[in-house]
CSV table of C-alpha atoms and ligand atoms in Angstrom, one decimal:
chain,number,residue,atom,x,y,z
X,18,MET,CA,102.9,99.9,104.4
X,19,SER,CA,102.6,96.7,106.2
X,20,ASP,CA,102.0,93.8,104.3
X,21,PRO,CA,97.8,93.6,104.0
X,22,MET,CA,98.6,89.5,103.6
X,23,SER,CA,100.6,89.0,106.7
X,24,ASP,CA,97.4,89.2,108.8
X,25,PRO,CA,94.5,88.4,106.3
X,26,MET,CA,91.5,89.3,108.8
X,27,SER,CA,92.5,92.8,109.6
X,28,GLY,CA,94.6,94.3,106.8
X,29,PRO,CA,96.6,97.4,106.9
X,30,ALA,CA,96.2,99.9,109.9
X,31,ALA,CA,93.7,102.4,109.0
X,32,ASP,CA,96.8,106.2,109.7
X,33,PRO,CA,94.3,107.4,112.6
X,34,ALA,CA,95.3,111.3,111.9
X,35,ALA,CA,94.4,110.9,108.8
X,36,ASP,CA,90.9,109.5,109.5
X,37,PRO,CA,89.8,111.0,112.9
X,38,GLY,CA,87.1,109.6,115.1
X,39,GLY,CA,85.7,106.1,112.6
X,40,TRP,CA,83.5,106.6,109.9
X,41,PRO,CA,80.6,106.8,108.6
X,42,VAL,CA,78.9,108.5,111.3
X,43,THR,CA,81.7,111.6,111.9
X,44,ALA,CA,82.9,110.6,107.8
X,45,THR,CA,86.5,109.3,107.7
X,46,ARG,CA,87.8,109.8,103.8
X,47,HIS,CA,88.0,106.1,102.5
X,48,LEU,CA,86.3,102.8,102.9
X,49,LEU,CA,89.5,100.3,101.9
X,50,SER,CA,88.0,97.4,104.3
X,51,ILE,CA,85.1,96.5,105.9
X,52,ALA,CA,87.4,96.8,109.2
X,53,ASP,CA,86.9,100.1,109.2
X,54,LEU,CA,83.2,100.3,109.2
X,55,GLY,CA,82.2,97.5,112.3
X,56,ARG,CA,78.9,96.1,113.2
X,57,ASP,CA,77.4,100.7,113.2
X,58,GLY,CA,79.4,101.5,110.7
X,59,ILE,CA,78.4,98.8,108.3
X,60,ASN,CA,74.0,99.5,109.9
X,61,GLU,CA,75.0,102.4,108.7
X,62,VAL,CA,75.7,101.2,104.8
X,63,MET,CA,72.5,99.5,105.2
X,64,ARG,CA,70.1,102.5,106.7
X,65,VAL,CA,71.2,105.1,103.2
X,66,THR,CA,70.9,101.9,101.9
X,67,ASP,CA,67.5,101.7,102.7
X,68,SER,CA,67.5,105.7,101.3
X,69,PHE,CA,68.5,104.4,97.8
X,70,VAL,CA,66.8,101.0,97.0
X,71,GLU,CA,63.4,103.2,96.4
X,72,VAL,CA,65.7,105.4,94.8
X,73,GLY,CA,66.1,102.5,92.5
X,74,ARG,CA,62.5,102.2,92.1
X,75,ARG,CA,61.7,105.9,91.1
X,76,ALA,CA,61.1,106.3,87.4
X,77,ILE,CA,63.6,108.4,87.1
X,78,PRO,CA,66.3,107.6,89.7
X,79,LYS,CA,68.3,110.0,89.6
X,80,VAL,CA,69.3,112.2,92.7
X,81,PRO,CA,70.7,115.4,92.6
X,82,ALA,CA,73.4,114.7,95.5
X,83,LEU,CA,76.4,114.2,94.1
X,84,ARG,CA,76.4,116.6,91.5
X,85,GLY,CA,79.8,118.6,90.2
X,86,LYS,CA,82.1,115.6,92.7
X,87,THR,CA,83.7,113.2,89.9
X,88,VAL,CA,84.2,109.7,90.8
X,89,VAL,CA,87.2,107.8,88.5
X,90,SER,CA,87.5,104.3,88.7
X,91,LEU,CA,90.6,103.1,88.1
X,92,PHE,CA,90.7,99.3,87.2
X,93,CYS,CA,93.2,97.3,87.2
X,94,GLU,CA,92.3,94.5,86.8
X,95,ASP,CA,89.0,93.3,84.8
X,96,SER,CA,85.6,93.4,86.1
X,97,THR,CA,81.7,93.5,85.3
X,98,ARG,CA,79.8,93.9,87.0
X,99,THR,CA,82.1,96.3,90.3
X,100,ARG,CA,82.8,98.7,87.3
X,101,LEU,CA,79.3,98.8,86.3
X,102,SER,CA,77.9,99.2,89.1
X,103,PHE,CA,79.5,101.8,90.7
X,104,GLU,CA,79.6,103.4,87.3
X,105,THR,CA,75.7,103.2,87.8
X,106,ALA,CA,76.0,104.3,91.8
X,107,ALA,CA,77.8,107.4,90.6
X,108,ARG,CA,75.7,108.6,87.4
X,109,ARG,CA,72.8,108.2,89.7
X,110,LEU,CA,73.7,110.0,92.1
X,111,SER,CA,74.5,113.2,89.5
X,112,ALA,CA,77.7,112.8,90.0
X,113,ASP,CA,80.7,113.3,87.1
X,114,THR,CA,82.0,110.1,85.4
X,115,MET,CA,86.0,108.2,84.5
X,116,ASN,CA,86.9,105.6,83.1
X,117,PHE,CA,90.4,105.1,83.4
X,118,SER,CA,92.0,101.9,82.1
X,119,ALA,CA,95.0,100.2,82.5
X,120,SER,CA,95.8,98.7,79.1
X,121,SER,CA,95.1,102.2,77.1
X,122,SER,CA,97.0,104.2,79.8
X,123,SER,CA,100.8,105.9,80.3
X,124,LEU,CA,101.3,102.8,82.6
X,125,SER,CA,101.0,100.4,79.5
X,126,LYS,CA,104.5,103.2,78.6
X,127,GLY,CA,106.2,102.5,82.1
X,128,GLU,CA,103.8,105.2,84.3
X,129,SER,CA,104.3,104.0,87.5
X,130,LEU,CA,101.0,103.4,89.8
X,131,ARG,CA,102.5,106.5,91.9
X,132,ASP,CA,102.9,109.1,88.9
X,133,THR,CA,100.0,108.2,87.5
X,134,VAL,CA,97.6,108.1,90.4
X,135,GLU,CA,99.1,111.5,91.4
X,136,THR,CA,98.0,112.5,87.7
X,137,ILE,CA,94.8,111.8,88.0
X,138,ASP,CA,94.2,113.1,91.7
X,139,ALA,CA,96.0,116.8,90.6
X,140,MET,CA,93.0,116.8,87.7
X,141,GLY,CA,91.5,117.3,91.4
X,142,VAL,CA,88.6,114.6,91.4
X,143,HIS,CA,86.4,113.2,94.4
X,144,ALA,CA,86.9,110.1,95.0
X,145,LEU,CA,89.4,107.2,92.8
X,146,VAL,CA,87.6,103.8,93.1
X,147,VAL,CA,90.1,101.3,92.9
X,148,ARG,CA,90.9,97.4,91.9
X,149,HIS,CA,94.2,95.9,91.5
X,150,PHE,CA,95.5,92.7,91.5
X,151,SER,CA,97.6,93.4,94.5
X,152,ALA,CA,96.6,93.2,97.7
X,153,GLY,CA,97.1,97.2,99.3
X,154,VAL,CA,97.2,98.8,96.9
X,155,PRO,CA,94.6,100.8,97.5
X,156,TRP,CA,95.8,101.5,100.6
X,157,GLN,CA,99.6,103.0,98.7
X,158,VAL,CA,97.1,105.3,96.5
X,159,ALA,CA,95.0,106.7,100.0
X,160,SER,CA,98.3,107.6,100.6
X,161,TRP,CA,98.6,109.6,97.5
X,162,VAL,CA,95.9,111.2,96.9
X,163,SER,CA,93.7,113.8,98.1
X,164,ALA,CA,90.5,112.4,97.2
X,165,ALA,CA,88.7,109.7,98.9
X,166,VAL,CA,89.9,106.1,98.1
X,167,VAL,CA,87.1,103.0,97.9
X,168,ASN,CA,89.0,99.5,97.7
X,169,ALA,CA,87.4,98.0,94.8
X,170,GLY,CA,88.5,94.2,95.5
X,171,ASP,CA,92.8,93.8,95.7
X,172,GLY,CA,94.0,90.8,94.6
X,173,TRP,CA,93.2,87.9,97.7
X,174,HIS,CA,92.6,90.7,99.7
X,175,GLU,CA,89.6,92.4,100.5
X,176,HIS,CA,86.2,94.0,98.9
X,177,PRO,CA,84.0,95.2,101.3
X,178,THR,CA,81.5,96.4,99.2
X,179,GLN,CA,80.4,93.3,98.1
X,180,ALA,CA,80.9,92.3,101.9
X,181,LEU,CA,78.0,95.2,102.8
X,182,LEU,CA,76.3,94.2,99.4
X,183,ASP,CA,75.7,90.9,100.5
X,184,CYS,CA,74.8,91.6,104.3
X,185,TYR,CA,71.8,93.7,102.3
X,186,THR,CA,70.5,91.2,100.4
X,187,ILE,CA,70.3,89.1,103.2
X,188,ARG,CA,68.6,91.7,105.7
X,189,GLU,CA,66.2,92.4,103.0
X,190,SER,CA,65.9,88.8,102.7
X,191,ILE,CA,65.4,86.9,105.8
X,192,GLY,CA,64.0,91.1,107.2
X,193,ALA,CA,66.5,91.6,110.2
X,194,ASP,CA,66.8,95.2,110.8
X,195,ALA,CA,69.0,94.1,113.6
X,196,GLY,CA,71.4,92.2,111.6
X,197,LEU,CA,72.2,88.6,111.4
X,198,GLU,CA,72.4,87.5,115.3
X,199,GLY,CA,72.6,84.0,115.0
X,200,LEU,CA,72.6,83.4,111.6
X,201,ARG,CA,74.7,79.7,109.5
X,202,ILE,CA,75.8,80.9,107.0
X,203,ALA,CA,78.2,78.8,105.6
X,204,ILE,CA,81.2,80.1,103.0
X,205,VAL,CA,82.1,76.9,100.6
X,206,GLY,CA,85.3,76.8,98.2
X,207,ASP,CA,88.0,78.7,96.8
X,208,VAL,CA,88.7,80.6,100.7
X,209,LYS,CA,92.5,81.2,99.4
X,210,HIS,CA,92.2,83.0,96.8
X,211,SER,CA,88.5,85.1,97.6
X,212,ARG,CA,88.7,88.7,98.8
X,213,VAL,CA,84.6,88.3,99.2
X,214,ALA,CA,85.7,85.8,101.7
X,215,ARG,CA,87.7,88.0,103.6
X,216,SER,CA,85.3,91.3,103.9
X,217,ASN,CA,82.8,88.3,104.1
X,218,VAL,CA,84.0,86.1,106.9
X,219,LEU,CA,84.7,90.1,108.7
X,220,ALA,CA,80.5,91.0,108.1
X,221,PHE,CA,79.0,88.4,108.5
X,222,SER,CA,80.6,88.0,112.2
X,223,ALA,CA,80.6,91.8,112.9
X,224,LEU,CA,77.1,91.7,112.0
X,225,GLY,CA,76.4,88.2,115.0
X,226,ALA,CA,76.5,85.6,112.3
X,227,GLU,CA,77.4,82.4,112.8
X,228,VAL,CA,80.8,81.3,110.0
X,229,THR,CA,82.0,78.1,108.4
X,230,ILE,CA,84.5,77.5,105.8
X,231,VAL,CA,83.9,75.0,104.0
X,232,ALA,CA,86.7,74.2,101.4
X,233,PRO,CA,89.2,71.0,100.4
X,234,PRO,CA,92.5,71.7,102.2
X,235,THR,CA,94.2,72.6,99.4
X,236,LEU,CA,92.3,76.2,99.2
X,237,LEU,CA,91.8,76.8,102.6
X,238,PRO,CA,94.2,80.6,103.6
X,239,PRO,CA,98.1,78.8,105.5
X,240,SER,CA,96.8,80.4,108.6
X,241,LEU,CA,93.1,81.1,110.1
X,242,ALA,CA,94.4,82.8,113.3
X,243,GLY,CA,92.1,85.6,113.7
X,244,TRP,CA,89.6,84.4,111.5
X,245,PRO,CA,85.9,84.0,113.3
X,246,VAL,CA,84.9,81.4,111.7
X,247,VAL,CA,84.3,77.5,112.2
X,248,VAL,CA,86.4,75.2,109.3
X,249,SER,CA,84.7,71.8,107.8
X,250,ASN,CA,85.2,70.0,104.9
X,251,ASP,CA,81.4,67.9,104.8
X,252,LEU,CA,79.8,70.2,103.0
X,253,ASP,CA,77.1,67.4,102.7
X,254,GLY,CA,76.8,67.8,106.5
X,255,VAL,CA,76.6,71.5,107.0
X,256,LEU,CA,74.8,72.3,104.3
X,257,PRO,CA,70.9,71.0,105.6
X,258,LYS,CA,72.7,73.1,109.2
X,259,SER,CA,73.2,76.3,107.1
X,260,ASP,CA,70.6,79.5,106.7
X,261,VAL,CA,72.5,80.7,103.9
X,262,VAL,CA,74.6,78.5,101.9
X,263,TYR,CA,77.8,81.7,99.9
X,264,LEU,CA,79.9,80.2,96.4
X,265,LEU,CA,82.5,80.9,96.0
X,266,ARG,CA,84.5,81.3,92.7
X,267,LEU,CA,86.9,79.3,91.8
X,268,GLN,CA,89.8,81.5,90.7
X,269,THR,CA,91.4,79.6,88.5
X,270,GLU,CA,93.6,82.7,86.9
X,271,ARG,CA,94.4,81.7,90.0
X,272,ALA,CA,95.9,78.6,89.6
X,273,THR,CA,93.5,76.7,92.0
X,274,GLU,CA,93.7,74.0,88.9
X,275,SER,CA,97.6,73.4,90.6
X,276,LEU,CA,95.9,72.6,94.2
X,277,LEU,CA,93.3,70.1,93.2
X,278,PRO,CA,93.5,66.6,91.3
X,279,SER,CA,90.2,68.3,88.8
X,280,VAL,CA,88.1,70.0,88.4
X,281,ARG,CA,85.6,67.4,88.0
X,282,GLU,CA,86.3,66.9,91.8
X,283,TYR,CA,85.9,70.0,92.5
X,284,THR,CA,82.6,69.7,92.2
X,285,ALA,CA,82.4,66.3,93.3
X,286,GLY,CA,83.0,67.6,96.5
X,287,TYR,CA,82.7,71.0,96.9
X,288,GLY,CA,79.8,72.0,94.3
X,289,LEU,CA,76.0,72.8,95.0
X,290,THR,CA,74.9,70.4,92.6
X,291,ARG,CA,71.0,69.3,91.9
X,292,GLU,CA,71.4,66.1,94.2
X,293,ARG,CA,73.4,68.6,96.7
X,294,GLY,CA,70.9,70.3,96.5
X,295,ALA,CA,68.1,68.9,97.5
X,296,LEU,CA,70.1,68.8,101.5
X,297,LEU,CA,69.5,72.2,101.9
X,298,ALA,CA,66.8,73.9,104.3
X,299,GLU,CA,63.9,74.8,103.1
X,300,ARG,CA,64.1,78.2,103.5
X,301,ALA,CA,68.1,78.1,102.7
X,302,LEU,CA,69.3,80.7,100.7
X,303,VAL,CA,71.9,80.6,98.6
X,304,MET,CA,74.6,83.3,96.7
X,305,HIS,CA,77.5,84.0,94.5
X,306,PRO,CA,79.3,87.3,94.0
X,307,GLY,CA,79.5,86.4,90.2
X,308,PRO,CA,80.7,85.5,88.4
X,309,MET,CA,79.7,82.4,88.0
X,310,ASN,CA,80.5,78.6,87.0
X,311,ARG,CA,77.8,77.0,86.5
X,312,GLY,CA,78.1,73.6,86.8
X,313,VAL,CA,81.1,73.8,88.5
X,314,GLU,CA,80.3,75.6,92.0
X,315,ILE,CA,77.1,75.8,90.9
X,316,ALA,CA,74.5,73.9,89.5
X,317,ALA,CA,72.9,75.2,86.4
X,318,GLU,CA,69.3,75.1,87.9
X,319,LEU,CA,69.4,76.1,90.8
X,320,ALA,CA,71.2,79.5,90.2
X,321,GLY,CA,67.9,80.2,89.1
X,322,LEU,CA,65.4,78.9,92.0
X,323,PRO,CA,63.5,81.0,93.9
X,324,ASN,CA,66.1,81.0,96.4
X,325,SER,CA,69.1,82.0,94.6
X,326,LEU,CA,70.4,85.3,95.2
X,327,VAL,CA,72.3,86.3,93.3
X,328,THR,CA,70.5,88.7,90.7
X,329,ARG,CA,69.0,90.3,94.2
X,330,GLN,CA,72.7,91.1,95.1
X,331,VAL,CA,74.2,92.7,91.7
X,332,ALA,CA,70.9,94.9,91.6
X,333,ASN,CA,71.1,95.5,95.3
X,334,GLY,CA,75.2,96.8,94.4
X,335,VAL,CA,74.9,99.4,93.4
X,336,ALA,CA,72.2,101.0,95.6
X,337,VAL,CA,75.2,100.2,98.4
X,338,ARG,CA,77.9,101.7,96.3
X,339,MET,CA,76.0,105.0,95.7
X,340,ALA,CA,75.2,105.3,99.5
X,341,VAL,CA,79.4,104.5,100.4
X,342,LEU,CA,80.0,107.3,97.9
X,343,TYR,CA,77.4,109.3,99.0
X,344,LEU,CA,78.6,109.0,102.8
X,345,LEU,CA,82.0,109.3,101.5
X,346,LEU,CA,81.8,112.4,99.4
X,347,GLY,CA,77.6,114.0,100.5
X,348,SER,CA,77.1,117.5,100.4
X,349,GLY,CA,74.2,116.9,102.9
X,350,ALA,CA,72.3,117.2,99.6
X,351,ASP,CA,68.6,117.0,99.4
X,352,LEU,CA,68.1,113.1,98.5
X,353,GLY,CA,64.6,113.8,97.3
X,354,ALA,CA,64.5,114.2,93.4
S,412,NCD,C1,84.5,88.9,93.1
S,412,NCD,C2,85.8,89.7,92.8
S,412,NCD,O1,86.2,90.1,91.3
S,412,NCD,O2,86.5,89.7,94.0
S,412,NCD,N1,83.1,89.9,91.6
S,412,NCD,C3,83.0,91.0,91.7
S,412,NCD,O3,83.3,91.7,92.2
S,412,NCD,N2,81.8,90.7,91.6
S,412,NCD,C4,84.7,88.0,92.9
S,412,NCD,C5,85.2,86.9,92.3
S,412,NCD,O4,85.9,86.8,91.2
S,412,NCD,O5,85.4,85.5,92.6
């Protein structure tokens, strides 16, 4: 398998023999990278998400679309919202769900990931939602199993459903059916360690947005070759010109501290502090994938303002993941209640 980190914007190539014809119109089997989708695929997910947002507003927000299918969450890294969001999505589609936790599995007895995954696949499950601390693992898993694989975050590499829910949330806020054409989006913070940034750069630019990355030099990836972005380290200059300000979490578990003089200095240069909030354009939208370090990348009071979309992002995450699971596994069953 190719090393997905060697070209962070492209990731490992999909096997064309395994995925004839592109996704999702002729239904590829997996969602590993935003690059699998392209503009048309992203728009297709957005269109299907509209139906599931409507389902979510019903008194009983559940449809029989995936009855008889089994969706397994295979999380080898901590998660709150992504794991719960996928599980909620699968249940709202009437799929059966299974939850695999690395620490309480035979992985802790030394079983290899491959044997573990093949064991789960042999039970006849239909989808594996994979989160792993190493880049590229979902691609490996996809090569071992017959189930559909969804990348729920691999190392620093990609997090495609986060990017899809972010695109949907922006679209919902600005009311743009066509895409994010010409929208100026600033992605701010720890880009180096952020799979969210990588997937979002691909998704936002595929939909026509102009993306600016704002980060201290030590928190930029070693090479930005092939990234369709402008780079800045002047947050005060970028804020007034941005339609969307997307803040990234400082990934302290990935040893960011050694790359910064101090967290306080990071906040002084790159945090959306209360004072900087005054530099935002009137209708600028503020986003964060969560979990937030309040007072580090975003001031606590700004996270709660009306132009903050943080809660909408979480809410839309369920509908977007329903759309993804439905497009990958859908039986064509009626979406009616
Ligand atoms: C992100 C992740 O885990 O990649 N969070 C999430 O999925 N909601 C971002 C982060 O942890 O910073």
